[in-house]
Coordinates of C-alpha atoms in Angstrom, one line a residue:
M1 CA -15.7 -35.4 -24.4
G2 CA -13.2 -33.2 -22.5
S3 CA -11.7 -34.6 -19.3
I4 CA -11.8 -33.2 -15.8
A5 CA -9.1 -31.0 -14.1
S6 CA -7.6 -33.0 -11.3
K7 CA -7.6 -30.6 -8.3
S8 CA -9.4 -27.8 -6.8
T9 CA -9.1 -25.5 -3.8
E10 CA -12.5 -26.5 -2.5
G11 CA -13.2 -28.5 0.6
P12 CA -16.0 -31.0 1.1
N13 CA -18.3 -28.8 3.2
D14 CA -17.7 -25.5 1.3
D15 CA -20.5 -23.4 0.0
V16 CA -20.2 -24.2 -3.7
I17 CA -21.7 -22.7 -6.9
E18 CA -22.2 -25.1 -9.8
Q19 CA -22.9 -23.6 -13.2
I20 CA -22.8 -24.6 -16.8
V21 CA -20.6 -21.9 -18.5
C22 CA -20.5 -22.9 -22.1
K23 CA -20.6 -25.7 -24.6
E24 CA -17.6 -28.1 -25.1
N25 CA -17.0 -26.6 -28.5
D26 CA -17.3 -22.9 -27.6
I27 CA -13.7 -22.8 -26.7
P28 CA -11.1 -23.9 -29.2
D29 CA -8.1 -26.2 -28.1
N30 CA -5.4 -24.0 -26.5
G31 CA -8.0 -21.3 -26.0
M32 CA -9.3 -19.6 -22.8
Q33 CA -12.3 -17.5 -21.9
E34 CA -13.7 -15.7 -18.8
F35 CA -17.1 -16.6 -17.5
E36 CA -19.2 -15.0 -14.7
I37 CA -20.2 -17.3 -11.9
G38 CA -22.9 -16.7 -9.5
N39 CA -24.7 -13.3 -9.1
N40 CA -22.0 -11.1 -7.7
G41 CA -20.0 -10.4 -10.9
N42 CA -17.1 -12.9 -10.0
K43 CA -15.3 -14.5 -12.9
V44 CA -13.4 -17.7 -13.5
L45 CA -10.9 -18.4 -16.4
V46 CA -11.8 -21.6 -18.3
V47 CA -9.0 -23.0 -20.4
K48 CA -9.2 -25.9 -22.9
Q49 CA -5.9 -27.6 -23.6
N50 CA -5.2 -31.0 -25.1
N51 CA -9.1 -31.6 -24.9
E52 CA -9.0 -31.1 -21.2
F53 CA -10.8 -28.2 -19.3
F54 CA -9.4 -26.2 -16.5
A55 CA -10.9 -23.5 -14.4
V56 CA -8.8 -21.1 -12.2
G57 CA -9.2 -17.6 -10.8
S58 CA -9.4 -14.9 -13.5
K59 CA -7.0 -12.4 -12.0
C60 CA -3.3 -12.5 -11.4
S61 CA -2.6 -12.5 -7.7
H62 CA 0.1 -9.9 -8.0
Y63 CA -1.8 -6.8 -9.3
G64 CA -5.0 -8.3 -10.5
A65 CA -4.2 -8.3 -14.3
P66 CA -6.9 -10.3 -16.3
L67 CA -5.2 -13.6 -17.1
V68 CA -7.5 -14.1 -20.1
K69 CA -5.3 -11.4 -21.8
G70 CA -2.1 -13.2 -20.9
A71 CA 0.0 -16.1 -22.4
L72 CA -1.1 -19.7 -22.3
G73 CA 1.7 -22.2 -21.8
N74 CA 1.9 -25.9 -21.5
G75 CA -0.3 -26.4 -18.4
T76 CA 0.2 -22.8 -17.3
V77 CA -1.1 -19.2 -17.8
R78 CA 1.2 -16.3 -17.6
C79 CA 0.1 -12.7 -16.5
P80 CA 0.1 -10.2 -19.3
W81 CA 1.6 -7.4 -17.1
H82 CA 4.5 -8.7 -15.1
G83 CA 4.9 -12.3 -16.2
A84 CA 3.7 -14.3 -13.1
C85 CA 2.9 -17.9 -14.1
F86 CA 0.3 -20.1 -12.6
N87 CA -0.4 -23.9 -12.8
L88 CA -3.7 -24.6 -14.6
K89 CA -4.4 -27.8 -12.5
T90 CA -3.7 -26.4 -9.1
G91 CA -3.6 -22.6 -9.4
D92 CA -0.1 -22.7 -7.8
I93 CA 2.2 -19.8 -8.6
E94 CA 5.2 -21.2 -10.5
D95 CA 7.0 -18.0 -11.5
F96 CA 6.7 -14.6 -10.1
P97 CA 6.4 -11.7 -9.0
G98 CA 3.8 -11.9 -6.2
L99 CA 3.6 -14.7 -3.6
D100 CA 0.0 -16.0 -3.8
S101 CA -1.5 -18.8 -5.9
I102 CA -4.9 -18.4 -7.5
P103 CA -7.9 -20.7 -6.7
S104 CA -8.6 -23.6 -8.9
F105 CA -12.0 -25.1 -9.5
K106 CA -13.5 -28.4 -10.6
V107 CA -14.7 -28.7 -14.2
S108 CA -16.8 -31.4 -15.6
V109 CA -18.1 -32.0 -19.1
T110 CA -21.5 -33.8 -19.5
N111 CA -23.4 -34.1 -22.8
G112 CA -21.3 -31.4 -24.2
N113 CA -21.8 -28.9 -21.4
V114 CA -18.9 -27.5 -19.5
K115 CA -19.8 -27.1 -15.7
V116 CA -17.6 -25.2 -13.2
S117 CA -18.0 -25.9 -9.4
A118 CA -16.6 -22.9 -7.6
N119 CA -16.3 -22.2 -3.9
K120 CA -17.9 -18.8 -3.1
C121 CA -15.1 -17.7 -0.8
A122 CA -12.4 -18.6 -3.3
L123 CA -14.3 -16.7 -6.0
E124 CA -14.5 -13.5 -3.9
N125 CA -10.9 -13.5 -2.6
A126 CA -9.2 -14.3 -6.0
K127 CA -6.1 -15.4 -4.2
F128 CA -5.1 -18.7 -2.6
V129 CA -2.5 -18.8 0.2
K130 CA -1.0 -22.3 0.6
P131 CA -0.9 -23.3 4.3
L132 CA 2.4 -23.5 6.1
T133 CA 3.7 -26.5 8.0
K134 CA 4.2 -26.0 11.7
R135 CA 7.5 -26.8 13.4
N136 CA 8.0 -30.3 14.8
P137 CA 10.0 -30.0 18.1
E138 CA 11.5 -33.5 17.4
N139 CA 13.1 -32.3 14.2
K140 CA 16.5 -30.8 15.4
C141 CA 17.4 -29.5 11.9
T142 CA 17.9 -25.7 11.5
F143 CA 17.6 -23.8 8.3
I144 CA 18.7 -20.1 8.2
V145 CA 17.8 -17.4 5.7
I146 CA 19.8 -14.2 5.6
G147 CA 17.8 -11.2 4.1
S148 CA 14.2 -10.2 4.0
G149 CA 14.0 -9.1 0.3
P150 CA 11.9 -11.2 -2.2
A151 CA 14.4 -14.0 -2.2
G152 CA 14.6 -14.5 1.5
T153 CA 10.8 -14.1 2.0
E154 CA 9.8 -16.5 -0.7
C155 CA 12.5 -19.1 0.6
V156 CA 11.1 -19.3 4.1
E157 CA 7.6 -19.4 2.8
K158 CA 8.4 -22.1 0.2
L159 CA 10.2 -24.3 2.8
R160 CA 7.0 -24.4 5.1
Q161 CA 4.8 -24.9 2.1
E162 CA 6.9 -27.9 1.0
G163 CA 6.6 -29.6 4.4
Y164 CA 9.9 -28.6 6.2
D165 CA 9.1 -28.8 9.9
G166 CA 12.5 -28.1 11.5
R167 CA 13.6 -24.8 13.0
L168 CA 13.4 -21.9 10.5
I169 CA 15.0 -18.5 11.1
L170 CA 14.8 -15.3 8.9
I171 CA 17.5 -12.7 9.6
S172 CA 16.9 -9.1 8.6
K173 CA 18.6 -5.8 9.1
D174 CA 15.3 -4.1 8.7
A175 CA 13.1 -3.0 11.6
Y176 CA 10.0 -4.2 9.7
L177 CA 8.6 -7.3 8.4
P178 CA 9.4 -8.0 4.7
Y179 CA 7.9 -5.4 2.4
D180 CA 7.6 -4.6 -1.3
R181 CA 10.6 -2.2 -2.0
T182 CA 9.5 -1.8 -5.7
K183 CA 6.8 0.6 -4.5
L184 CA 9.2 3.0 -2.8
S185 CA 10.6 4.6 -5.9
K186 CA 7.0 5.3 -7.1
A187 CA 5.5 6.4 -3.8
L188 CA 7.9 7.8 -1.4
N189 CA 5.4 8.3 1.3
S190 CA 4.2 4.7 1.4
D191 CA 2.9 3.3 4.7
V192 CA 4.9 0.2 5.5
N193 CA 1.7 -1.6 6.8
G194 CA 0.3 -1.1 3.3
I195 CA 3.3 -2.7 1.5
L196 CA 4.1 -5.6 3.7
L197 CA 4.5 -8.9 1.8
R198 CA 3.0 -10.9 4.7
S199 CA 1.5 -10.1 8.0
L200 CA 3.0 -11.2 11.4
P201 CA 0.3 -13.8 12.0
F202 CA 1.2 -15.4 8.7
Y203 CA 4.8 -15.9 9.8
E204 CA 3.5 -17.1 13.2
S205 CA 1.3 -19.7 11.6
G206 CA 4.4 -21.3 10.1
D207 CA 6.6 -20.9 13.2
I208 CA 9.0 -18.8 11.2
E209 CA 11.4 -17.0 13.6
L210 CA 11.9 -13.4 12.5
L211 CA 15.1 -11.7 13.8
T212 CA 14.7 -8.1 12.7
K213 CA 17.2 -5.2 13.4
T214 CA 19.8 -8.0 13.3
S215 CA 22.8 -8.3 11.0
V216 CA 25.3 -11.3 10.4
E217 CA 28.8 -10.5 11.5
S218 CA 30.5 -13.6 10.2
I219 CA 30.0 -17.2 9.1
D220 CA 32.1 -20.2 10.0
T221 CA 31.4 -22.6 7.2
S222 CA 33.5 -25.4 8.8
T223 CA 31.5 -25.6 12.0
K224 CA 28.2 -24.2 10.3
V225 CA 27.8 -21.4 12.8
V226 CA 26.4 -17.9 12.1
Y227 CA 27.5 -15.0 14.3
L228 CA 25.0 -12.3 14.8
S229 CA 25.2 -8.5 15.8
N230 CA 23.2 -9.3 19.0
N231 CA 26.2 -11.7 20.1
E232 CA 24.0 -14.7 19.5
Q233 CA 25.4 -17.8 17.7
L234 CA 23.2 -20.0 15.5
T235 CA 24.2 -23.4 14.2
F236 CA 22.6 -24.4 10.9
D237 CA 22.1 -27.4 8.7
A238 CA 21.4 -25.4 5.5
L239 CA 21.8 -21.7 4.8
F240 CA 20.5 -19.4 2.1
I241 CA 22.2 -16.0 1.7
A242 CA 19.9 -13.4 0.1
S243 CA 21.6 -10.3 1.6
G244 CA 21.0 -8.0 -1.3
M245 CA 22.8 -4.8 -2.2
T246 CA 23.4 -1.3 -0.7
P247 CA 23.2 1.8 -2.9
R248 CA 26.6 3.3 -3.7
S249 CA 27.6 6.6 -2.3
T250 CA 30.9 8.3 -1.2
P251 CA 32.0 10.0 2.0
E252 CA 32.4 13.1 -0.1
V253 CA 28.7 13.4 -0.7
S254 CA 27.1 11.4 2.1
K255 CA 28.3 13.9 4.7
Y256 CA 25.5 16.3 3.5
D257 CA 22.1 16.1 5.2
N258 CA 20.2 16.8 1.9
V259 CA 21.8 14.0 -0.1
F260 CA 20.0 10.6 -0.1
T261 CA 20.1 7.1 -1.5
L262 CA 17.0 4.8 -1.7
R263 CA 16.8 1.3 -0.4
T264 CA 14.6 1.2 2.8
I265 CA 11.3 2.7 3.6
E266 CA 13.1 5.1 6.0
D267 CA 15.1 6.4 3.0
A268 CA 11.9 7.0 1.1
H269 CA 10.3 8.8 4.0
K270 CA 13.4 11.1 4.4
I271 CA 13.4 12.0 0.8
H272 CA 9.6 12.7 0.8
Q273 CA 9.9 14.9 3.8
S274 CA 12.8 16.9 2.3
L275 CA 10.8 17.9 -0.9
S276 CA 8.8 21.1 -1.3
S277 CA 7.3 23.1 -4.1
D278 CA 10.3 25.5 -4.2
C279 CA 12.9 22.6 -4.2
H280 CA 15.4 22.1 -6.9
L281 CA 16.1 18.3 -7.1
V282 CA 19.1 16.7 -8.7
V283 CA 19.1 13.0 -9.5
V284 CA 22.5 11.5 -10.1
G285 CA 22.0 8.4 -12.3
S286 CA 19.8 7.6 -15.2
S287 CA 18.7 4.0 -14.8
F288 CA 15.5 2.6 -13.1
I289 CA 15.8 4.0 -9.5
G290 CA 16.8 7.4 -10.8
M291 CA 14.3 7.7 -13.5
E292 CA 11.5 6.4 -11.5
L293 CA 12.3 8.9 -8.7
A294 CA 12.5 11.7 -11.2
A295 CA 9.0 10.8 -12.4
A296 CA 7.6 10.4 -9.0
T297 CA 8.9 13.6 -7.5
F298 CA 8.4 15.9 -10.5
S299 CA 5.0 17.3 -9.5
K300 CA 6.2 17.9 -5.9
V301 CA 9.2 20.2 -6.7
K302 CA 10.3 23.2 -8.6
S303 CA 12.7 21.5 -10.9
V304 CA 14.3 18.1 -11.6
H305 CA 17.6 17.7 -13.2
V306 CA 19.0 14.2 -14.1
I307 CA 22.8 13.5 -14.5
G308 CA 23.8 10.5 -16.5
R309 CA 27.2 9.1 -17.9
S310 CA 25.6 7.5 -21.0
D311 CA 24.0 9.0 -24.1
V312 CA 20.5 8.4 -23.0
P313 CA 18.7 7.0 -20.0
F314 CA 18.5 3.2 -19.7
K315 CA 21.1 2.7 -22.4
E316 CA 22.8 -0.2 -20.6
S317 CA 19.5 -2.0 -19.9
L318 CA 17.0 -1.0 -22.6
G319 CA 19.2 0.3 -25.3
K320 CA 19.5 3.7 -27.1
E321 CA 16.2 3.6 -29.1
I322 CA 13.9 3.3 -25.9
G323 CA 16.2 5.5 -23.9
E324 CA 15.9 8.4 -26.4
R325 CA 12.1 8.2 -26.5
V326 CA 11.9 8.0 -22.7
Q327 CA 14.1 11.0 -22.5
E328 CA 11.8 12.9 -24.8
L329 CA 8.9 12.0 -22.6
F330 CA 10.6 13.3 -19.5
E331 CA 11.7 16.5 -21.3
S332 CA 8.2 17.1 -22.4
K333 CA 7.1 17.2 -18.7
G334 CA 10.0 19.7 -17.9
V335 CA 12.7 17.3 -16.6
V336 CA 16.2 18.6 -17.6
F337 CA 18.9 16.0 -18.6
H338 CA 22.7 16.4 -18.5
M339 CA 23.9 13.3 -20.3
K340 CA 27.4 12.1 -21.2
T341 CA 28.7 13.9 -18.2
S342 CA 29.6 13.4 -14.5
V343 CA 29.9 15.2 -11.3
K344 CA 33.2 17.2 -10.9
N345 CA 32.4 18.6 -7.5
Y346 CA 29.8 18.7 -4.7
I347 CA 29.6 22.1 -3.2
G348 CA 28.1 22.7 0.2
Y349 CA 28.3 24.5 3.6
N350 CA 27.3 23.4 7.1
N351 CA 26.5 19.8 6.1
R352 CA 24.1 20.9 3.4
L353 CA 24.8 20.5 -0.3
S354 CA 24.0 23.7 -2.3
E355 CA 25.4 23.1 -5.8
I356 CA 26.7 20.4 -8.0
E357 CA 29.5 21.2 -10.5
L358 CA 29.5 19.0 -13.7
S359 CA 32.6 18.0 -15.6
D360 CA 31.8 20.7 -18.3
G361 CA 31.9 23.3 -15.6
Q362 CA 28.2 23.9 -15.4
K363 CA 26.7 24.4 -11.9
L364 CA 23.3 23.1 -10.8
K365 CA 21.4 24.4 -7.8
A366 CA 20.7 21.3 -5.5
D367 CA 18.3 21.7 -2.5
V368 CA 18.0 17.9 -2.6
C369 CA 20.1 15.3 -4.3
I370 CA 19.4 11.7 -4.8
M371 CA 22.2 9.3 -5.6
A372 CA 21.1 6.5 -8.0
T373 CA 24.5 5.4 -9.2
G374 CA 24.2 1.7 -8.6
S375 CA 24.7 -0.6 -5.7
K376 CA 27.4 -2.8 -4.0
T377 CA 26.8 -6.3 -2.7
N378 CA 26.3 -7.0 1.0
V379 CA 29.0 -9.6 1.4
E380 CA 31.3 -8.1 4.0
F381 CA 30.3 -10.7 6.5
L382 CA 31.5 -13.5 4.3
A383 CA 35.2 -12.5 4.8
G384 CA 37.1 -15.6 5.8
S385 CA 34.2 -17.9 5.2
N386 CA 35.7 -19.7 2.2
I387 CA 32.5 -18.9 0.2
A388 CA 33.7 -17.9 -3.3
I389 CA 33.2 -14.2 -4.3
N390 CA 33.4 -13.0 -7.8
S391 CA 36.4 -10.6 -7.8
S392 CA 35.0 -8.3 -10.6
N393 CA 31.6 -7.5 -9.1
G394 CA 31.5 -8.7 -5.6
T395 CA 28.7 -11.3 -6.0
I396 CA 28.6 -14.8 -4.6
E397 CA 29.3 -17.5 -7.1
V398 CA 26.7 -20.1 -7.4
D399 CA 25.8 -22.9 -9.8
K400 CA 22.5 -23.7 -11.6
Y401 CA 21.1 -24.9 -8.3
L402 CA 22.1 -21.8 -6.5
E403 CA 24.6 -23.7 -4.4
T404 CA 27.9 -22.0 -3.5
N405 CA 31.3 -23.7 -3.5
V406 CA 30.5 -24.8 0.1
K407 CA 28.0 -27.7 0.3
G408 CA 24.7 -26.8 2.0
I409 CA 25.1 -23.1 1.6
F410 CA 23.1 -21.4 -1.1
A411 CA 22.8 -17.8 -2.4
G412 CA 20.2 -15.9 -4.6
G413 CA 18.8 -12.6 -5.5
D414 CA 20.9 -9.6 -6.4
V415 CA 23.8 -10.8 -4.3
A416 CA 24.3 -14.0 -6.4
N417 CA 26.3 -14.4 -9.6
A418 CA 23.9 -17.1 -11.1
P419 CA 23.3 -18.7 -14.5
V420 CA 20.5 -16.8 -16.4
Y421 CA 18.0 -19.1 -18.3
P422 CA 18.2 -20.0 -21.0
S423 CA 21.6 -18.7 -22.0
N424 CA 23.2 -20.0 -18.7
I425 CA 25.4 -16.9 -18.8
K426 CA 26.2 -16.0 -15.3
S427 CA 25.0 -12.5 -14.1
S428 CA 23.6 -10.7 -11.1
L429 CA 20.3 -9.2 -12.3
G430 CA 18.5 -6.8 -9.9
H431 CA 15.0 -8.0 -10.8
W432 CA 12.3 -8.5 -8.2
Q433 CA 10.8 -11.4 -10.2
L434 CA 14.0 -13.3 -10.6
A435 CA 15.0 -12.8 -6.9
T436 CA 11.7 -14.2 -5.8
Y437 CA 12.2 -17.2 -8.1
H438 CA 15.6 -17.7 -6.6
G439 CA 14.0 -17.9 -3.2
K440 CA 11.7 -20.8 -4.4
I441 CA 14.6 -22.6 -6.1
A442 CA 16.8 -22.3 -2.9
A443 CA 14.1 -23.7 -0.7
L444 CA 13.7 -26.7 -3.0
Q445 CA 17.5 -27.3 -2.9
M446 CA 17.7 -27.0 0.8
L447 CA 15.1 -29.8 1.0
G448 CA 17.1 -32.0 -1.4
K449 CA 14.7 -31.4 -4.3
K450 CA 17.3 -30.7 -6.9
T451 CA 15.7 -28.2 -9.4
P452 CA 17.8 -26.2 -11.8
I453 CA 17.1 -22.5 -12.6
K454 CA 14.5 -22.2 -15.4
S455 CA 13.0 -18.7 -15.2
V456 CA 13.1 -16.1 -18.0
P457 CA 14.0 -12.7 -16.4
F458 CA 11.0 -10.3 -16.5
F459 CA 11.0 -6.8 -15.4
W460 CA 9.0 -3.6 -15.8
T461 CA 8.8 0.1 -15.1
A462 CA 6.1 2.8 -15.2
L463 CA 7.0 6.4 -16.1
F464 CA 4.5 9.2 -16.3
G465 CA 1.8 6.6 -16.9
T466 CA 3.8 4.7 -19.6
S467 CA 4.6 1.1 -18.8
I468 CA 7.5 -0.7 -20.3
R469 CA 7.8 -4.5 -19.9
F470 CA 11.0 -6.5 -20.6
A471 CA 11.5 -10.2 -20.9
G472 CA 14.7 -12.2 -21.6
F473 CA 18.5 -11.4 -21.2
N474 CA 20.0 -9.0 -23.7
H475 CA 23.6 -9.4 -22.6
G476 CA 25.8 -9.0 -25.6
Y477 CA 23.1 -8.2 -28.1
T478 CA 24.3 -7.0 -31.5
D479 CA 21.3 -5.1 -32.9
V480 CA 17.6 -4.4 -32.4
L481 CA 14.5 -4.7 -34.5
I482 CA 11.6 -2.4 -33.8
N483 CA 8.0 -3.1 -34.8
G484 CA 5.3 -0.6 -34.3
D485 CA 5.2 3.1 -33.2
L486 CA 7.8 3.8 -30.6
E487 CA 7.0 7.6 -31.0
N488 CA 3.5 6.9 -29.7
F489 CA 4.6 4.3 -27.2
K490 CA 3.0 1.3 -29.0
A491 CA 6.0 -0.9 -30.0
V492 CA 7.9 -4.0 -29.6
V493 CA 11.7 -3.9 -29.5
Y494 CA 13.5 -7.2 -30.2
Y495 CA 17.1 -7.5 -29.0
C496 CA 19.1 -9.8 -31.3
K497 CA 22.3 -11.7 -30.9
G498 CA 23.3 -12.6 -34.3
N499 CA 20.1 -14.2 -35.8
E500 CA 18.6 -15.1 -32.4
V501 CA 16.2 -12.8 -30.5
V502 CA 17.4 -12.9 -26.9
A503 CA 15.0 -10.3 -25.3
V504 CA 12.0 -8.1 -26.0
A505 CA 10.9 -4.8 -24.5
T506 CA 7.3 -3.7 -25.1
V507 CA 5.3 -0.6 -24.6
G508 CA 1.6 -0.5 -25.2
S509 CA 1.8 -4.0 -26.6
D510 CA 0.7 -6.4 -23.9
P511 CA 0.9 -9.4 -23.6
I512 CA 3.8 -9.8 -26.0
A513 CA 6.5 -9.7 -23.3
A514 CA 4.6 -12.4 -21.5
Q515 CA 4.3 -14.4 -24.7
F516 CA 8.0 -14.2 -25.4
A517 CA 8.8 -15.2 -21.8
E518 CA 6.5 -18.3 -22.3
L519 CA 8.2 -19.0 -25.6
L520 CA 11.7 -19.1 -24.1
G521 CA 10.4 -20.9 -21.0
S522 CA 9.0 -23.7 -23.1
G523 CA 12.5 -24.2 -24.6
R524 CA 11.8 -22.5 -28.0
T525 CA 13.8 -19.9 -29.8
L526 CA 12.9 -16.9 -32.0
N527 CA 14.9 -15.7 -35.0
K528 CA 14.9 -12.3 -36.6
E529 CA 12.9 -13.4 -39.6
Q530 CA 10.1 -14.5 -37.3
A531 CA 10.2 -11.3 -35.4
I532 CA 9.7 -9.0 -38.4
D533 CA 6.2 -7.6 -38.1
N534 CA 5.7 -9.8 -35.1
K535 CA 5.1 -12.8 -37.5
W536 CA 5.8 -15.3 -34.8
L537 CA 2.5 -14.2 -33.0
T538 CA 0.4 -15.6 -35.9
E539 CA 2.6 -18.5 -36.9
E540 CA 1.8 -22.0 -35.7
E541 CA -1.6 -21.0 -34.3
D542 CA -2.1 -24.4 -32.9
T543 CA 0.8 -24.0 -30.4
V544 CA 0.1 -23.1 -26.8
V545 CA 2.4 -20.2 -27.0
C546 CA 0.5 -18.1 -29.5
T547 CA -2.8 -18.3 -27.8
R548 CA -6.0 -17.1 -29.5
L549 CA -7.0 -14.2 -27.2

């Protein structure tokens, strides 16, 4: 007889539905299946692993992906779309994106019947927000978090969820509460209230102090004092720096009113308001921000031209093969590319750009120009702080626990030069998922719960309705192996370093990216031979990585 999962999100007086969903042998070991509970079409995911049954919410708390189509790990289930990972016993979110956990339910097995006891409210909401600890006035400890991106937001939340009851301050240059920046390049007219990560009452419920429209001027690491732009001085016991990056521009081009970069919601709104049906748009840069903006704005303007230094878009991140096919997709829509070139001159009058001259002498009409040429780290305030900065890329040096060279001061997100799991090669990756995970890890370290980084990088993009998923770290890869039909956007691209597969990119092939992330996360490796024809997905069918779907 199967055993019973140990925890649920139900209370003793909740309105609970009890229902037999299947027979004990209907689900194979290391298998999972959805079942409807009650009369309202709500579903739970039932998992059988090591002869034990678990029941959790059926949808990912991020964008609602069906978890039954995801990857089953050892005690976890991973979202097929964006790689978020949930604990089967508790429903807790263990890897990101997203912030919420999913509900967990009691499971019992009697006479071969599997019965789920599910709270009606939890069934309907599909998300579980863990409660926050309130501040204890007698605790004189102060933790400060700099930056309201995914790393900073997750850090303050995790601190309160883990029981920290001292003073907690989140410092942000933004005028708004923390919001989801990933949506800006896809929907320039986003309403900030629709993309907030958390509401004001949520932060108030955990006594989290929010200092918006405030920047850090300097840090004295010897006295542990932060000096703010409002002339306030704050003493801290532990500090997490997640100050992120600022888009690159130059005085030569930023003087023009119709030239933009994208980081904040104000930037997005300015770009949106500048576009019109007779507008000629030029995007300088052919990586994620540039390409997503080109796709998002194409239907709103007369023409879109993309300028890139490499052979094809995404060459540095996704390689030539995917880049070529994506460029073909864009060109089929009418986007014009100018690759292997650079801008020679920006031509304008009365603070407005009118033309862009390329290195080959060609001139492009530019009613609006978006600069998507990379970012620089926000570390100016660290001058004289004794915190070690990487001289080559301006990032903050941290160890596998995200601690800087100054004890008690941590850094994470885009601004940190951190080891990347599982290679432990240091890098600064601009991924929303990894930055959120850094926030979790930093919170645990600040509480003395030493936890090394163990998250497989996972990112995604959507272009003209085509979604690309990526898992792993392809730094220094030597060749690629392609399975499937890239021409018709149904393929898996394996990035190989010698005989080892270090990353995958997928299109139209869910949940393979999630399965690969689960494989690396479980400490396993994949070689080229196993990757041919995706053989690894059918090998060792009794493992938790290669789940029967």
